[in-house]
Amino acid sequence: MSQTARPTSPHLGIYRWRVNMWQSVLHRLTGLFLCVGSLLVAWGLIAAASGADAWSTFAAFCASGIGVTLLIAWTWSLLFHLCNGIQHLFRDTGMGYDAAQRDHSRTPSYFATGWMVIAVSVALTALVWIGLFLRANGGAA
Amino acid sequence: MSAIGDDTLRTPLKNVRGLGSAQSGVRHWWLQRITAVALVPLSLWLLWLCAGLVHADYASVRAAIGQPVDAVLLVALVVSLFWHGALGLQVVIEDYIHTRWQEVVLQILVRFGAFLAAVACIFAIARIALG
């Protein structure tokens, strides 16, 4: 059985990383992470139904350092998955694929909307959490 | 497969007829989109609801969940959420798990887990809203 080093077909390695590849990877990763987050929703609802003790355990977890960190990560994951999902839904209709829209000089181009998805998800996450911190510290009127 | 027809007079066409397309090719794709469209307003609403309840005490949390509109929207959210999640996890498992028995076990666990979580959430919401 002779082993000849045959050429293999090119895989992802030959492509330059563009924003749509990041969107694709992040959509799957945030989707997986949000599946874990859905269990937090279940925990919260079950705790609220079970009684005050169960609820205070849940609330204490959410208020802990790890809890807040996870909640910020879940907020961004949700907003990214949401914005990117909306872009998916528009592209499902065939929008954005014609040659003119893949032209960099045009706005919004195929890639510009990708950067918009990332920027909007980060901005909304910041907005939500800055608002929450301001309210907690009594800074917001 | 070849055992089916080797010792009979059936033609290959006779053997495959009825075993092919289950006429459900776009079902997964379509359900993923329907649940996604539902989750666009519902997840934003959940974010709004949670942000409003951040420093709320136990009684006000129960009162919020128990309101008819909130309870109905929460049930709708929970159904779309776990359905959409199960559809997504199904594809991830199909893509990365190449050992057949592991794939089957994981697919069953995902379906059972998503269904159980959804039922538990609906039961919890109903208990608060109706209790």
Short mmCIF file of C-alpha atoms in Angstrom, two decimals:
data_model
loop_
_atom_site.label_atom_id
_atom_site.label_comp_id
_atom_site.label_asym_id
_atom_site.label_seq_id
_atom_site.Cartn_x
_atom_site.Cartn_y
_atom_site.Cartn_z
CA MET A 1 0.00 0.00 0.00
CA SER A 2 1.94 3.00 -1.18
CA GLN A 3 1.25 6.35 0.46
CA THR A 4 1.47 9.05 -2.12
CA ALA A 5 1.22 12.62 -0.88
CA ARG A 6 -1.66 13.70 -3.03
CA PRO A 7 -2.85 17.28 -3.09
CA THR A 8 -5.91 17.80 -0.92
CA SER A 9 -8.66 20.21 -1.74
CA PRO A 10 -8.23 23.62 -0.12
CA HIS A 11 -10.04 24.18 3.17
CA LEU A 12 -10.66 27.30 5.25
CA GLY A 13 -6.93 27.99 5.56
CA ILE A 14 -6.66 29.46 2.06
CA TYR A 15 -9.19 32.20 2.70
CA ARG A 16 -8.50 35.65 4.09
CA TRP A 17 -10.61 36.22 7.20
CA ARG A 18 -13.51 38.54 6.42
CA VAL A 19 -16.22 39.78 8.76
CA ASN A 20 -18.81 37.28 7.48
CA MET A 21 -16.57 34.41 8.64
CA TRP A 22 -16.42 35.91 12.13
CA GLN A 23 -20.19 36.35 12.04
CA SER A 24 -20.67 32.69 11.15
CA VAL A 25 -18.33 31.41 13.87
CA LEU A 26 -19.74 33.80 16.48
CA HIS A 27 -23.33 32.92 15.56
CA ARG A 28 -22.70 29.28 16.36
CA LEU A 29 -20.67 29.99 19.52
CA THR A 30 -23.20 32.48 20.89
CA GLY A 31 -25.98 30.03 20.00
CA LEU A 32 -24.29 27.31 22.05
CA PHE A 33 -23.69 29.72 24.93
CA LEU A 34 -27.32 30.90 24.80
CA CYS A 35 -28.47 27.28 25.11
CA VAL A 36 -26.73 27.26 28.50
CA GLY A 37 -28.35 30.64 29.20
CA SER A 38 -31.78 29.18 28.49
CA LEU A 39 -31.20 26.92 31.49
CA LEU A 40 -30.75 30.06 33.62
CA VAL A 41 -34.19 31.23 32.42
CA ALA A 42 -35.57 27.84 33.48
CA TRP A 43 -33.81 28.05 36.85
CA GLY A 44 -35.21 31.54 37.44
CA LEU A 45 -38.79 30.56 36.60
CA ILE A 46 -38.66 27.35 38.64
CA ALA A 47 -37.09 29.21 41.59
CA ALA A 48 -39.81 31.89 41.44
CA ALA A 49 -42.46 29.18 41.50
CA SER A 50 -40.79 27.19 44.29
CA GLY A 51 -40.59 29.79 47.04
CA ALA A 52 -38.69 32.69 48.57
CA ASP A 53 -35.67 30.58 49.60
CA ALA A 54 -35.17 29.13 46.12
CA TRP A 55 -35.57 32.58 44.63
CA SER A 56 -32.98 34.18 46.95
CA THR A 57 -30.46 31.45 45.98
CA PHE A 58 -31.08 32.30 42.31
CA ALA A 59 -30.93 36.06 42.94
CA ALA A 60 -27.70 35.68 44.93
CA PHE A 61 -26.09 33.78 42.05
CA CYS A 62 -27.16 36.49 39.57
CA ALA A 63 -25.77 39.24 41.82
CA SER A 64 -22.41 37.46 42.41
CA GLY A 65 -19.28 38.37 40.47
CA ILE A 66 -19.51 35.24 38.32
CA GLY A 67 -23.24 35.78 37.87
CA VAL A 68 -22.90 39.38 36.65
CA THR A 69 -20.01 38.43 34.34
CA LEU A 70 -22.08 35.62 32.85
CA LEU A 71 -25.15 37.87 32.53
CA ILE A 72 -23.13 40.50 30.62
CA ALA A 73 -21.77 37.76 28.35
CA TRP A 74 -25.30 36.38 27.86
CA THR A 75 -26.65 39.85 27.09
CA TRP A 76 -24.07 40.41 24.33
CA SER A 77 -24.52 36.84 23.03
CA LEU A 78 -28.28 37.35 22.84
CA LEU A 79 -27.97 40.73 21.12
CA PHE A 80 -25.33 39.51 18.65
CA HIS A 81 -27.29 36.33 17.84
CA LEU A 82 -30.41 38.49 17.48
CA CYS A 83 -28.84 41.13 15.17
CA ASN A 84 -26.99 38.51 13.14
CA GLY A 85 -30.15 36.40 13.00
CA ILE A 86 -32.09 39.38 11.62
CA GLN A 87 -29.41 39.76 8.94
CA HIS A 88 -29.79 36.01 8.22
CA LEU A 89 -33.55 36.45 7.83
CA PHE A 90 -33.08 39.33 5.36
CA ARG A 91 -30.48 37.36 3.39
CA ASP A 92 -32.85 34.36 3.34
CA THR A 93 -35.01 36.49 1.06
CA GLY A 94 -32.05 36.86 -1.31
CA MET A 95 -31.18 40.41 -0.28
CA GLY A 96 -27.56 41.54 -0.35
CA TYR A 97 -26.09 38.87 -2.60
CA ASP A 98 -25.93 40.69 -5.93
CA ALA A 99 -22.56 41.77 -7.25
CA ALA A 100 -23.20 45.45 -6.62
CA GLN A 101 -23.70 44.89 -2.88
CA ARG A 102 -20.46 42.93 -2.57
CA ASP A 103 -18.71 46.07 -3.83
CA HIS A 104 -16.71 47.61 -0.95
CA SER A 105 -17.23 51.15 -2.11
CA ARG A 106 -20.96 50.91 -1.56
CA THR A 107 -22.74 51.32 1.77
CA PRO A 108 -24.33 49.24 3.08
CA SER A 109 -22.28 46.57 1.37
CA TYR A 110 -22.30 42.83 2.06
CA PHE A 111 -19.48 43.32 4.57
CA ALA A 112 -20.58 46.67 5.99
CA THR A 113 -23.81 45.14 7.36
CA GLY A 114 -21.66 42.52 9.10
CA TRP A 115 -19.65 45.18 10.90
CA MET A 116 -22.93 46.94 11.71
CA VAL A 117 -24.26 43.76 13.38
CA ILE A 118 -21.17 43.56 15.61
CA ALA A 119 -21.17 47.30 16.42
CA VAL A 120 -24.90 47.44 17.21
CA SER A 121 -24.75 44.34 19.45
CA VAL A 122 -21.81 45.79 21.43
CA ALA A 123 -23.45 49.23 21.68
CA LEU A 124 -26.78 47.82 22.89
CA THR A 125 -25.02 45.61 25.47
CA ALA A 126 -23.14 48.65 26.77
CA LEU A 127 -26.37 50.66 26.86
CA VAL A 128 -28.22 47.99 28.88
CA TRP A 129 -25.44 47.48 31.44
CA ILE A 130 -24.45 51.12 31.84
CA GLY A 131 -28.12 51.84 32.45
CA LEU A 132 -28.33 49.05 35.05
CA PHE A 133 -25.17 50.19 36.88
CA LEU A 134 -26.31 53.82 36.89
CA ARG A 135 -29.69 52.83 38.31
CA ALA A 136 -28.07 50.60 40.97
CA ASN A 137 -25.84 53.46 42.11
CA GLY A 138 -28.66 55.96 42.12
CA GLY A 139 -26.90 57.97 39.44
CA ALA A 140 -29.82 57.96 37.01
CA ALA A 141 -32.60 60.40 37.78
CA MET B 1 -28.58 -2.70 2.04
CA SER B 2 -27.58 -5.11 -0.67
CA ALA B 3 -29.12 -7.98 1.25
CA ILE B 4 -32.57 -6.64 0.38
CA GLY B 5 -32.96 -7.54 -3.21
CA ASP B 6 -30.06 -9.86 -3.99
CA ASP B 7 -32.13 -13.05 -3.87
CA THR B 8 -35.36 -11.67 -5.27
CA LEU B 9 -36.59 -10.70 -8.66
CA ARG B 10 -37.32 -7.15 -7.55
CA THR B 11 -35.70 -4.39 -9.52
CA PRO B 12 -33.53 -1.84 -7.67
CA LEU B 13 -36.19 0.78 -8.36
CA LYS B 14 -38.81 -1.30 -6.53
CA ASN B 15 -36.51 -1.51 -3.50
CA VAL B 16 -35.84 2.19 -3.15
CA ARG B 17 -39.29 3.44 -3.99
CA GLY B 18 -40.86 4.85 -0.85
CA LEU B 19 -37.56 4.91 1.03
CA GLY B 20 -36.32 8.12 -0.49
CA SER B 21 -37.35 11.66 0.22
CA ALA B 22 -39.56 11.89 3.27
CA GLN B 23 -40.93 15.15 1.85
CA SER B 24 -39.58 16.94 4.88
CA GLY B 25 -36.42 18.47 3.44
CA VAL B 26 -37.15 22.07 4.40
CA ARG B 27 -39.02 21.35 7.64
CA HIS B 28 -36.00 21.92 9.89
CA TRP B 29 -34.96 25.09 8.02
CA TRP B 30 -38.50 26.46 8.08
CA LEU B 31 -39.13 25.76 11.80
CA GLN B 32 -35.79 27.35 12.65
CA ARG B 33 -36.88 30.53 10.83
CA ILE B 34 -40.38 30.57 12.36
CA THR B 35 -39.01 30.22 15.89
CA ALA B 36 -36.35 32.84 15.07
CA VAL B 37 -38.96 35.35 13.90
CA ALA B 38 -40.95 34.70 17.10
CA LEU B 39 -37.83 35.17 19.24
CA VAL B 40 -36.94 38.59 17.76
CA PRO B 41 -39.65 40.48 19.71
CA LEU B 42 -39.90 37.93 22.56
CA SER B 43 -36.20 37.96 23.49
CA LEU B 44 -36.07 41.78 23.42
CA TRP B 45 -39.14 41.79 25.64
CA LEU B 46 -37.48 39.30 28.03
CA LEU B 47 -34.42 41.56 28.25
CA TRP B 48 -36.72 44.48 29.07
CA LEU B 49 -38.62 42.44 31.68
CA CYS B 50 -35.43 41.17 33.36
CA ALA B 51 -33.82 44.63 33.38
CA GLY B 52 -36.92 45.95 35.17
CA LEU B 53 -36.75 43.16 37.79
CA VAL B 54 -33.03 43.42 38.60
CA HIS B 55 -33.43 44.74 42.13
CA ALA B 56 -37.03 43.62 42.67
CA ASP B 57 -38.01 41.57 45.72
CA TYR B 58 -39.58 38.10 45.55
CA ALA B 59 -43.19 39.31 45.72
CA SER B 60 -42.83 41.77 42.84
CA VAL B 61 -41.10 39.14 40.69
CA ARG B 62 -44.01 36.75 41.24
CA ALA B 63 -46.50 39.54 40.59
CA ALA B 64 -44.76 40.38 37.29
CA ILE B 65 -44.63 36.78 36.09
CA GLY B 66 -48.22 36.20 37.19
CA GLN B 67 -49.74 39.02 35.14
CA PRO B 68 -51.81 37.47 32.31
CA VAL B 69 -49.96 39.21 29.46
CA ASP B 70 -46.53 38.45 30.93
CA ALA B 71 -47.46 34.83 31.68
CA VAL B 72 -48.73 34.22 28.13
CA LEU B 73 -45.69 35.91 26.54
CA LEU B 74 -43.36 33.94 28.83
CA VAL B 75 -44.95 30.64 27.75
CA ALA B 76 -44.60 31.70 24.08
CA LEU B 77 -40.99 32.68 24.74
CA VAL B 78 -40.12 29.44 26.50
CA VAL B 79 -41.63 27.29 23.73
CA SER B 80 -39.83 29.19 20.93
CA LEU B 81 -36.60 29.37 22.92
CA PHE B 82 -36.20 25.67 23.68
CA TRP B 83 -37.49 24.66 20.25
CA HIS B 84 -35.04 26.99 18.48
CA GLY B 85 -32.23 25.85 20.77
CA ALA B 86 -32.93 22.16 20.12
CA LEU B 87 -32.97 22.75 16.34
CA GLY B 88 -29.64 24.58 16.57
CA LEU B 89 -27.98 21.95 18.80
CA GLN B 90 -29.22 19.23 16.42
CA VAL B 91 -27.21 20.78 13.56
CA VAL B 92 -24.11 21.27 15.73
CA ILE B 93 -24.23 17.57 16.73
CA GLU B 94 -24.77 16.52 13.09
CA ASP B 95 -21.73 18.60 12.10
CA TYR B 96 -19.21 17.53 14.73
CA ILE B 97 -20.14 14.15 16.21
CA HIS B 98 -19.17 11.47 13.71
CA THR B 99 -19.53 8.37 15.89
CA ARG B 100 -23.03 7.13 15.18
CA TRP B 101 -24.02 5.89 18.65
CA GLN B 102 -22.72 9.05 20.32
CA GLU B 103 -24.65 11.15 17.83
CA VAL B 104 -27.89 9.26 18.43
CA VAL B 105 -27.49 9.44 22.23
CA LEU B 106 -26.77 13.18 22.10
CA GLN B 107 -29.68 13.89 19.74
CA ILE B 108 -32.05 12.05 22.08
CA LEU B 109 -30.64 13.86 25.14
CA VAL B 110 -31.02 17.27 23.44
CA ARG B 111 -34.64 16.54 22.49
CA PHE B 112 -35.54 15.20 25.93
CA GLY B 113 -33.68 18.01 27.71
CA ALA B 114 -35.29 20.79 25.65
CA PHE B 115 -38.75 19.26 26.05
CA LEU B 116 -38.37 18.75 29.80
CA ALA B 117 -37.01 22.27 30.33
CA ALA B 118 -39.88 23.79 28.35
CA VAL B 119 -42.50 21.76 30.24
CA ALA B 120 -40.90 22.65 33.60
CA CYS B 121 -40.90 26.36 32.69
CA ILE B 122 -44.54 26.29 31.55
CA PHE B 123 -45.51 24.48 34.75
CA ALA B 124 -43.65 27.07 36.84
CA ILE B 125 -45.30 29.99 35.00
CA ALA B 126 -48.75 28.39 35.36
CA ARG B 127 -48.18 27.73 39.05
CA ILE B 128 -47.34 31.40 39.64
CA ALA B 129 -50.07 32.78 37.38
CA LEU B 130 -52.86 30.46 38.55
CA GLY B 131 -51.75 29.65 42.12
#
